[in-house]
């Protein structure tokens, strides 16, 4: 069967990571979480006491330390930072750090290197529009703002760092605004993306639907080769 590239984009809390991970598992593909890569860089910015707006001081971090993904884990050099990158401290800063043009250029290069062979599910904000413009299947996942805030609140509870719903919703709203209005690679649906609104869609039904779409595309891709 011809393996394909799958791009998943959408706003904060739309369930992209969960869907991407489960879809990759079902297809035997590799999952790449690009948001985690921007979060790891943001963690480095915070740890080094660099101002979020100071792109000149942020860029050398790419040379100093290595951000990688192995399975679902995110590493800075050999340190597993998968939990720490989910804290609110990082969530508040990441949308500023990821706006810088050179930061995005470097990240896109890293992400394309990771996706050199097919059989990839990659999620983020600009995957279908920039990083993997050639992806055979592009999905844009979304849900109501309230549903998205409730999901993020549960994630934070599971991390042992609970926050009130209103605060989580405010963070999501701010990030969506910053992510959608930035000049470079804003959050936006690709013209050829399929929109999936999962506000009232149970996760198992959503995954079945995505697996069917992916398998159809695999067959189509096989025929085109
Ligand atoms: O998916 P997430 O919430 O972990 O992403 C964290 C932030 O990173 C998000 O606010 C926007 C940014 N991001 C981006 O600009 N481009 C991507 N491809 C992925 C994430």
PDB file of C-alpha atoms and ligand atoms in Angstrom:
ATOM      1  CA  UNK A   1       0.000   0.000   0.000  1.00  0.00           C
ATOM      2  CA  UNK A   2       1.332   3.471  -0.872  1.00  0.00           C
ATOM      3  CA  UNK A   3       2.134   5.384   2.262  1.00  0.00           C
ATOM      4  CA  UNK A   4       1.167   9.027   2.253  1.00  0.00           C
ATOM      5  CA  UNK A   5       1.791  12.335   4.062  1.00  0.00           C
ATOM      6  CA  UNK A   6      -1.036  13.556   6.297  1.00  0.00           C
ATOM      7  CA  UNK A   7      -1.208  17.190   7.455  1.00  0.00           C
ATOM      8  CA  UNK A   8      -3.445  18.153  10.385  1.00  0.00           C
ATOM      9  CA  UNK A   9      -4.036  21.784  11.301  1.00  0.00           C
ATOM     10  CA  UNK A  10      -6.489  23.660  13.489  1.00  0.00           C
ATOM     11  CA  UNK A  11      -6.853  25.991  16.465  1.00  0.00           C
ATOM     12  CA  UNK A  12      -5.672  25.323  20.038  1.00  0.00           C
ATOM     13  CA  UNK A  13      -7.486  22.497  21.809  1.00  0.00           C
ATOM     14  CA  UNK A  14      -9.151  21.098  18.662  1.00  0.00           C
ATOM     15  CA  UNK A  15      -7.844  17.643  19.553  1.00  0.00           C
ATOM     16  CA  UNK A  16      -5.194  17.602  16.835  1.00  0.00           C
ATOM     17  CA  UNK A  17      -2.538  15.804  18.877  1.00  0.00           C
ATOM     18  CA  UNK A  18      -4.905  13.091  20.108  1.00  0.00           C
ATOM     19  CA  UNK A  19      -6.353  12.501  16.648  1.00  0.00           C
ATOM     20  CA  UNK A  20      -2.941  12.603  14.962  1.00  0.00           C
ATOM     21  CA  UNK A  21      -1.422  10.164  17.467  1.00  0.00           C
ATOM     22  CA  UNK A  22      -4.281   7.664  17.208  1.00  0.00           C
ATOM     23  CA  UNK A  23      -4.457   7.950  13.422  1.00  0.00           C
ATOM     24  CA  UNK A  24      -0.692   7.337  13.143  1.00  0.00           C
ATOM     25  CA  UNK A  25      -1.008   4.323  15.458  1.00  0.00           C
ATOM     26  CA  UNK A  26      -3.811   2.816  13.350  1.00  0.00           C
ATOM     27  CA  UNK A  27      -1.922   3.318  10.090  1.00  0.00           C
ATOM     28  CA  UNK A  28       1.510   2.319  11.426  1.00  0.00           C
ATOM     29  CA  UNK A  29       2.789   5.819  10.590  1.00  0.00           C
ATOM     30  CA  UNK A  30       5.120   8.193  12.457  1.00  0.00           C
ATOM     31  CA  UNK A  31       3.499  11.054  14.355  1.00  0.00           C
ATOM     32  CA  UNK A  32       5.226  14.456  14.495  1.00  0.00           C
ATOM     33  CA  UNK A  33       3.868  17.135  16.848  1.00  0.00           C
ATOM     34  CA  UNK A  34       5.208  20.468  15.550  1.00  0.00           C
ATOM     35  CA  UNK A  35       3.534  22.452  18.363  1.00  0.00           C
ATOM     36  CA  UNK A  36       5.718  20.488  20.809  1.00  0.00           C
ATOM     37  CA  UNK A  37       8.798  21.658  18.891  1.00  0.00           C
ATOM     38  CA  UNK A  38       7.769  25.336  19.191  1.00  0.00           C
ATOM     39  CA  UNK A  39       6.987  24.714  22.862  1.00  0.00           C
ATOM     40  CA  UNK A  40      10.440  23.171  23.486  1.00  0.00           C
ATOM     41  CA  UNK A  41      12.102  26.208  21.915  1.00  0.00           C
ATOM     42  CA  UNK A  42       9.924  28.460  24.090  1.00  0.00           C
ATOM     43  CA  UNK A  43      11.006  26.537  27.185  1.00  0.00           C
ATOM     44  CA  UNK A  44      14.633  27.207  26.211  1.00  0.00           C
ATOM     45  CA  UNK A  45      13.851  30.902  25.754  1.00  0.00           C
ATOM     46  CA  UNK A  46      12.328  31.041  29.263  1.00  0.00           C
ATOM     47  CA  UNK A  47      15.163  29.064  30.861  1.00  0.00           C
ATOM     48  CA  UNK A  48      17.780  31.329  29.282  1.00  0.00           C
ATOM     49  CA  UNK A  49      15.918  34.460  30.433  1.00  0.00           C
ATOM     50  CA  UNK A  50      15.653  35.711  26.869  1.00  0.00           C
ATOM     51  CA  UNK A  51      12.938  38.245  26.094  1.00  0.00           C
ATOM     52  CA  UNK A  52      10.191  36.557  23.999  1.00  0.00           C
ATOM     53  CA  UNK A  53      10.406  39.344  21.409  1.00  0.00           C
ATOM     54  CA  UNK A  54      14.194  39.153  21.029  1.00  0.00           C
ATOM     55  CA  UNK A  55      14.584  37.041  17.889  1.00  0.00           C
ATOM     56  CA  UNK A  56      18.324  37.795  17.597  1.00  0.00           C
ATOM     57  CA  UNK A  57      18.976  36.099  20.933  1.00  0.00           C
ATOM     58  CA  UNK A  58      16.551  33.243  20.234  1.00  0.00           C
ATOM     59  CA  UNK A  59      18.126  32.034  16.966  1.00  0.00           C
ATOM     60  CA  UNK A  60      21.505  30.926  18.482  1.00  0.00           C
ATOM     61  CA  UNK A  61      19.535  28.500  20.680  1.00  0.00           C
ATOM     62  CA  UNK A  62      19.056  26.306  17.579  1.00  0.00           C
ATOM     63  CA  UNK A  63      22.830  25.848  17.424  1.00  0.00           C
ATOM     64  CA  UNK A  64      23.365  25.409  21.153  1.00  0.00           C
ATOM     65  CA  UNK A  65      20.796  22.711  21.849  1.00  0.00           C
ATOM     66  CA  UNK A  66      18.951  20.134  19.821  1.00  0.00           C
ATOM     67  CA  UNK A  67      15.163  19.822  19.812  1.00  0.00           C
ATOM     68  CA  UNK A  68      13.999  16.369  18.744  1.00  0.00           C
ATOM     69  CA  UNK A  69      10.957  14.148  18.844  1.00  0.00           C
ATOM     70  CA  UNK A  70      11.086  10.422  19.501  1.00  0.00           C
ATOM     71  CA  UNK A  71       7.694   8.796  19.344  1.00  0.00           C
ATOM     72  CA  UNK A  72       5.457  11.067  21.370  1.00  0.00           C
ATOM     73  CA  UNK A  73       8.253  12.413  23.526  1.00  0.00           C
ATOM     74  CA  UNK A  74       9.981  15.736  23.042  1.00  0.00           C
ATOM     75  CA  UNK A  75      13.626  16.172  23.965  1.00  0.00           C
ATOM     76  CA  UNK A  76      16.047  19.059  24.415  1.00  0.00           C
ATOM     77  CA  UNK A  77      19.344  17.243  23.882  1.00  0.00           C
ATOM     78  CA  UNK A  78      18.862  14.161  26.132  1.00  0.00           C
ATOM     79  CA  UNK A  79      16.340  15.745  28.508  1.00  0.00           C
ATOM     80  CA  UNK A  80      12.730  14.633  28.190  1.00  0.00           C
ATOM     81  CA  UNK A  81      10.695  17.874  28.379  1.00  0.00           C
ATOM     82  CA  UNK A  82       7.322  16.402  27.289  1.00  0.00           C
ATOM     83  CA  UNK A  83       5.562  17.407  30.523  1.00  0.00           C
ATOM     84  CA  UNK A  84       7.231  20.742  31.137  1.00  0.00           C
ATOM     85  CA  UNK A  85       6.363  22.116  27.687  1.00  0.00           C
ATOM     86  CA  UNK A  86       2.629  21.761  28.496  1.00  0.00           C
ATOM     87  CA  UNK A  87       2.635  24.148  31.466  1.00  0.00           C
ATOM     88  CA  UNK A  88       0.793  27.451  31.269  1.00  0.00           C
ATOM     89  CA  UNK A  89       4.092  29.354  31.516  1.00  0.00           C
ATOM     90  CA  UNK A  90       5.084  27.926  28.140  1.00  0.00           C
ATOM     91  CA  UNK A  91       1.567  28.197  26.647  1.00  0.00           C
ATOM     92  CA  UNK A  92       1.501  31.931  27.356  1.00  0.00           C
ATOM     93  CA  UNK A  93       4.835  32.617  25.627  1.00  0.00           C
ATOM     94  CA  UNK A  94       4.773  30.214  22.680  1.00  0.00           C
ATOM     95  CA  UNK A  95       2.575  32.285  20.361  1.00  0.00           C
ATOM     96  CA  UNK A  96       5.030  35.183  20.641  1.00  0.00           C
ATOM     97  CA  UNK A  97       8.167  33.075  20.165  1.00  0.00           C
ATOM     98  CA  UNK A  98       6.731  31.311  17.103  1.00  0.00           C
ATOM     99  CA  UNK A  99       5.905  34.582  15.290  1.00  0.00           C
ATOM    100  CA  UNK A 100       9.523  35.384  14.440  1.00  0.00           C
ATOM    101  CA  UNK A 101      10.298  34.798  10.737  1.00  0.00           C
ATOM    102  CA  UNK A 102      13.730  33.208  11.237  1.00  0.00           C
ATOM    103  CA  UNK A 103      12.356  30.954  14.014  1.00  0.00           C
ATOM    104  CA  UNK A 104       9.687  29.698  11.618  1.00  0.00           C
ATOM    105  CA  UNK A 105      12.182  29.202   8.804  1.00  0.00           C
ATOM    106  CA  UNK A 106      14.433  27.067  11.031  1.00  0.00           C
ATOM    107  CA  UNK A 107      11.503  25.058  12.388  1.00  0.00           C
ATOM    108  CA  UNK A 108      10.085  24.370   8.936  1.00  0.00           C
ATOM    109  CA  UNK A 109      13.501  23.062   7.852  1.00  0.00           C
ATOM    110  CA  UNK A 110      13.668  20.760  10.886  1.00  0.00           C
ATOM    111  CA  UNK A 111      10.105  19.550  10.296  1.00  0.00           C
ATOM    112  CA  UNK A 112      10.672  18.823   6.605  1.00  0.00           C
ATOM    113  CA  UNK A 113      13.785  16.824   7.489  1.00  0.00           C
ATOM    114  CA  UNK A 114      11.687  14.706   9.843  1.00  0.00           C
ATOM    115  CA  UNK A 115       9.110  14.070   7.098  1.00  0.00           C
ATOM    116  CA  UNK A 116      11.437  12.938   4.351  1.00  0.00           C
ATOM    117  CA  UNK A 117       9.921   9.505   3.938  1.00  0.00           C
ATOM    118  CA  UNK A 118       6.162   9.004   3.578  1.00  0.00           C
ATOM    119  CA  UNK A 119       4.056   7.432   6.322  1.00  0.00           C
ATOM    120  CA  UNK A 120       3.871  10.617   8.401  1.00  0.00           C
ATOM    121  CA  UNK A 121       1.062  12.298  10.333  1.00  0.00           C
ATOM    122  CA  UNK A 122       2.161  15.840  11.228  1.00  0.00           C
ATOM    123  CA  UNK A 123       0.058  18.310  13.181  1.00  0.00           C
ATOM    124  CA  UNK A 124       0.355  22.061  13.746  1.00  0.00           C
ATOM    125  CA  UNK A 125      -0.932  25.343  12.338  1.00  0.00           C
ATOM    126  CA  UNK A 126       0.825  25.674   8.963  1.00  0.00           C
ATOM    127  CA  UNK A 127       1.367  22.063   7.942  1.00  0.00           C
ATOM    128  CA  UNK A 128      -1.082  21.932   5.020  1.00  0.00           C
ATOM    129  CA  UNK A 129      -0.306  25.500   3.913  1.00  0.00           C
ATOM    130  CA  UNK A 130       3.501  25.610   4.296  1.00  0.00           C
ATOM    131  CA  UNK A 131       5.430  22.657   5.761  1.00  0.00           C
ATOM    132  CA  UNK A 132       3.856  19.789   3.808  1.00  0.00           C
ATOM    133  CA  UNK A 133       2.085  21.612   1.004  1.00  0.00           C
ATOM    134  CA  UNK A 134       2.398  18.367  -0.987  1.00  0.00           C
ATOM    135  CA  UNK A 135       0.544  16.234   1.626  1.00  0.00           C
ATOM    136  CA  UNK A 136      -1.926  13.807   0.054  1.00  0.00           C
ATOM    137  CA  UNK A 137      -4.448  14.277   2.880  1.00  0.00           C
ATOM    138  CA  UNK A 138      -4.996  17.628   4.606  1.00  0.00           C
ATOM    139  CA  UNK A 139      -7.339  17.899   7.558  1.00  0.00           C
ATOM    140  CA  UNK A 140      -8.459  20.987   9.439  1.00  0.00           C
ATOM    141  CA  UNK A 141      -9.808  20.011  12.855  1.00  0.00           C
ATOM    142  CA  UNK A 142     -11.924  22.422  14.814  1.00  0.00           C
ATOM    143  CA  UNK A 143     -14.488  22.620  17.651  1.00  0.00           C
ATOM    144  CA  UNK A 144     -16.354  25.334  19.560  1.00  0.00           C
ATOM    145  CA  UNK A 145     -14.188  27.542  21.766  1.00  0.00           C
ATOM    146  CA  UNK A 146     -15.885  26.254  24.904  1.00  0.00           C
ATOM    147  CA  UNK A 147     -15.343  22.600  23.991  1.00  0.00           C
ATOM    148  CA  UNK A 148     -11.689  23.335  23.238  1.00  0.00           C
ATOM    149  CA  UNK A 149     -11.167  25.164  26.542  1.00  0.00           C
ATOM    150  CA  UNK A 150     -12.759  22.288  28.470  1.00  0.00           C
ATOM    151  CA  UNK A 151     -10.382  19.794  26.825  1.00  0.00           C
ATOM    152  CA  UNK A 152      -7.331  21.925  27.656  1.00  0.00           C
ATOM    153  CA  UNK A 153      -8.571  22.257  31.237  1.00  0.00           C
ATOM    154  CA  UNK A 154      -8.697  18.461  31.540  1.00  0.00           C
ATOM    155  CA  UNK A 155      -5.149  18.181  30.135  1.00  0.00           C
ATOM    156  CA  UNK A 156      -3.902  20.674  32.744  1.00  0.00           C
ATOM    157  CA  UNK A 157      -5.711  18.791  35.515  1.00  0.00           C
ATOM    158  CA  UNK A 158      -4.004  15.583  34.392  1.00  0.00           C
ATOM    159  CA  UNK A 159      -0.652  17.409  34.609  1.00  0.00           C
ATOM    160  CA  UNK A 160      -1.492  18.358  38.203  1.00  0.00           C
ATOM    161  CA  UNK A 161      -1.627  22.060  37.208  1.00  0.00           C
ATOM    162  CA  UNK A 162      -5.377  22.872  37.197  1.00  0.00           C
ATOM    163  CA  UNK A 163      -6.618  26.329  36.169  1.00  0.00           C
ATOM    164  CA  UNK A 164     -10.126  27.852  36.093  1.00  0.00           C
ATOM    165  CA  UNK A 165     -12.046  27.404  32.830  1.00  0.00           C
ATOM    166  CA  UNK A 166     -12.234  31.178  32.228  1.00  0.00           C
ATOM    167  CA  UNK A 167      -8.443  31.492  32.347  1.00  0.00           C
ATOM    168  CA  UNK A 168      -7.892  28.548  30.010  1.00  0.00           C
ATOM    169  CA  UNK A 169     -10.506  29.933  27.593  1.00  0.00           C
ATOM    170  CA  UNK A 170      -8.794  33.335  27.639  1.00  0.00           C
ATOM    171  CA  UNK A 171      -5.416  31.743  26.865  1.00  0.00           C
ATOM    172  CA  UNK A 172      -6.938  29.804  23.957  1.00  0.00           C
ATOM    173  CA  UNK A 173      -8.648  32.925  22.603  1.00  0.00           C
ATOM    174  CA  UNK A 174      -5.405  34.943  22.803  1.00  0.00           C
ATOM    175  CA  UNK A 175      -3.382  32.230  21.111  1.00  0.00           C
ATOM    176  CA  UNK A 176      -5.933  31.768  18.329  1.00  0.00           C
ATOM    177  CA  UNK A 177      -5.916  35.508  17.706  1.00  0.00           C
ATOM    178  CA  UNK A 178      -2.106  35.692  17.635  1.00  0.00           C
ATOM    179  CA  UNK A 179      -1.767  32.503  15.562  1.00  0.00           C
ATOM    180  CA  UNK A 180      -4.389  33.582  12.978  1.00  0.00           C
ATOM    181  CA  UNK A 181      -3.231  37.163  12.551  1.00  0.00           C
ATOM    182  CA  UNK A 182       0.544  36.762  12.362  1.00  0.00           C
ATOM    183  CA  UNK A 183       2.173  37.801   9.083  1.00  0.00           C
ATOM    184  CA  UNK A 184       4.062  34.594   8.402  1.00  0.00           C
ATOM    185  CA  UNK A 185       2.318  31.238   8.052  1.00  0.00           C
ATOM    186  CA  UNK A 186      -0.831  32.164  10.000  1.00  0.00           C
ATOM    187  CA  UNK A 187      -3.255  29.508  11.200  1.00  0.00           C
ATOM    188  CA  UNK A 188      -5.503  29.054   8.209  1.00  0.00           C
ATOM    189  CA  UNK A 189      -7.267  26.277   6.436  1.00  0.00           C
ATOM    190  CA  UNK A 190      -5.526  25.095   3.231  1.00  0.00           C
ATOM    191  CA  UNK A 191      -7.755  25.394   0.150  1.00  0.00           C
ATOM    192  CA  UNK A 192      -7.625  21.633  -0.312  1.00  0.00           C
ATOM    193  CA  UNK A 193      -8.138  20.715   3.378  1.00  0.00           C
ATOM    194  CA  UNK A 194     -11.159  18.792   4.683  1.00  0.00           C
ATOM    195  CA  UNK A 195     -12.772  20.476   7.703  1.00  0.00           C
ATOM    196  CA  UNK A 196     -13.765  18.228  10.602  1.00  0.00           C
ATOM    197  CA  UNK A 197     -15.768  19.881  13.414  1.00  0.00           C
ATOM    198  CA  UNK A 198     -15.489  17.509  16.375  1.00  0.00           C
ATOM    199  CA  UNK A 199     -17.465  19.525  18.975  1.00  0.00           C
ATOM    200  CA  UNK A 200     -20.034  16.725  19.291  1.00  0.00           C
ATOM    201  CA  UNK A 201     -18.098  13.917  17.663  1.00  0.00           C
ATOM    202  CA  UNK A 202     -16.909  11.115  19.977  1.00  0.00           C
ATOM    203  CA  UNK A 203     -13.196  10.455  19.505  1.00  0.00           C
ATOM    204  CA  UNK A 204     -13.604   6.828  18.353  1.00  0.00           C
ATOM    205  CA  UNK A 205     -16.038   7.897  15.605  1.00  0.00           C
ATOM    206  CA  UNK A 206     -13.698  10.692  14.574  1.00  0.00           C
ATOM    207  CA  UNK A 207     -10.739   8.305  14.311  1.00  0.00           C
ATOM    208  CA  UNK A 208     -12.755   5.777  12.269  1.00  0.00           C
ATOM    209  CA  UNK A 209     -13.660   8.571   9.875  1.00  0.00           C
ATOM    210  CA  UNK A 210     -10.057   9.779   9.558  1.00  0.00           C
ATOM    211  CA  UNK A 211      -8.738   6.226   9.051  1.00  0.00           C
ATOM    212  CA  UNK A 212     -11.259   5.726   6.216  1.00  0.00           C
ATOM    213  CA  UNK A 213     -10.191   8.999   4.565  1.00  0.00           C
ATOM    214  CA  UNK A 214      -6.508   8.048   4.867  1.00  0.00           C
ATOM    215  CA  UNK A 215      -7.044   4.562   3.431  1.00  0.00           C
ATOM    216  CA  UNK A 216      -8.959   6.014   0.462  1.00  0.00           C
ATOM    217  CA  UNK A 217      -6.064   8.385  -0.174  1.00  0.00           C
ATOM    218  CA  UNK A 218      -3.544   5.534   0.117  1.00  0.00           C
ATOM    219  CA  UNK A 219      -5.448   3.611  -2.576  1.00  0.00           C
ATOM    220  CA  UNK A 220      -5.653   6.692  -4.784  1.00  0.00           C
ATOM    221  CA  UNK A 221      -1.928   7.370  -4.268  1.00  0.00           C
ATOM    222  CA  UNK A 222      -1.080   3.762  -5.122  1.00  0.00           C
ATOM    223  CA  UNK A 223      -3.024   4.079  -8.381  1.00  0.00           C
ATOM    224  CA  UNK A 224      -1.157   7.265  -9.287  1.00  0.00           C
ATOM    225  CA  UNK A 225       2.305   5.802  -8.832  1.00  0.00           C
TER     226      UNK A 225
HETATM  227  O1  LIG B   1      -0.476  22.741  19.141  1.00  0.00           O
HETATM  228  P1  LIG B   1       0.089  23.476  20.349  1.00  0.00           P
HETATM  229  O2  LIG B   1      -0.942  24.181  21.165  1.00  0.00           O
HETATM  230  O3  LIG B   1       0.983  22.616  21.179  1.00  0.00           O
HETATM  231  O4  LIG B   1       1.014  24.628  19.693  1.00  0.00           O
HETATM  232  C1  LIG B   1       1.696  25.568  20.476  1.00  0.00           C
HETATM  233  C2  LIG B   1       1.863  26.872  19.706  1.00  0.00           C
HETATM  234  O5  LIG B   1       2.811  26.712  18.667  1.00  0.00           O
HETATM  235  C3  LIG B   1       0.614  27.435  19.069  1.00  0.00           C
HETATM  236  O6  LIG B   1       0.042  28.461  19.856  1.00  0.00           O
HETATM  237  C4  LIG B   1       1.057  27.982  17.754  1.00  0.00           C
HETATM  238  C5  LIG B   1       2.416  27.429  17.513  1.00  0.00           C
HETATM  239  N1  LIG B   1       2.505  26.549  16.360  1.00  0.00           N
HETATM  240  C6  LIG B   1       2.741  27.142  15.128  1.00  0.00           C
HETATM  241  O7  LIG B   1       2.796  28.357  15.032  1.00  0.00           O
HETATM  242  N2  LIG B   1       2.921  26.356  14.045  1.00  0.00           N
HETATM  243  C7  LIG B   1       2.843  25.030  14.136  1.00  0.00           C
HETATM  244  N3  LIG B   1       3.039  24.287  13.048  1.00  0.00           N
HETATM  245  C8  LIG B   1       2.566  24.408  15.381  1.00  0.00           C
HETATM  246  C9  LIG B   1       2.379  25.206  16.474  1.00  0.00           C
END
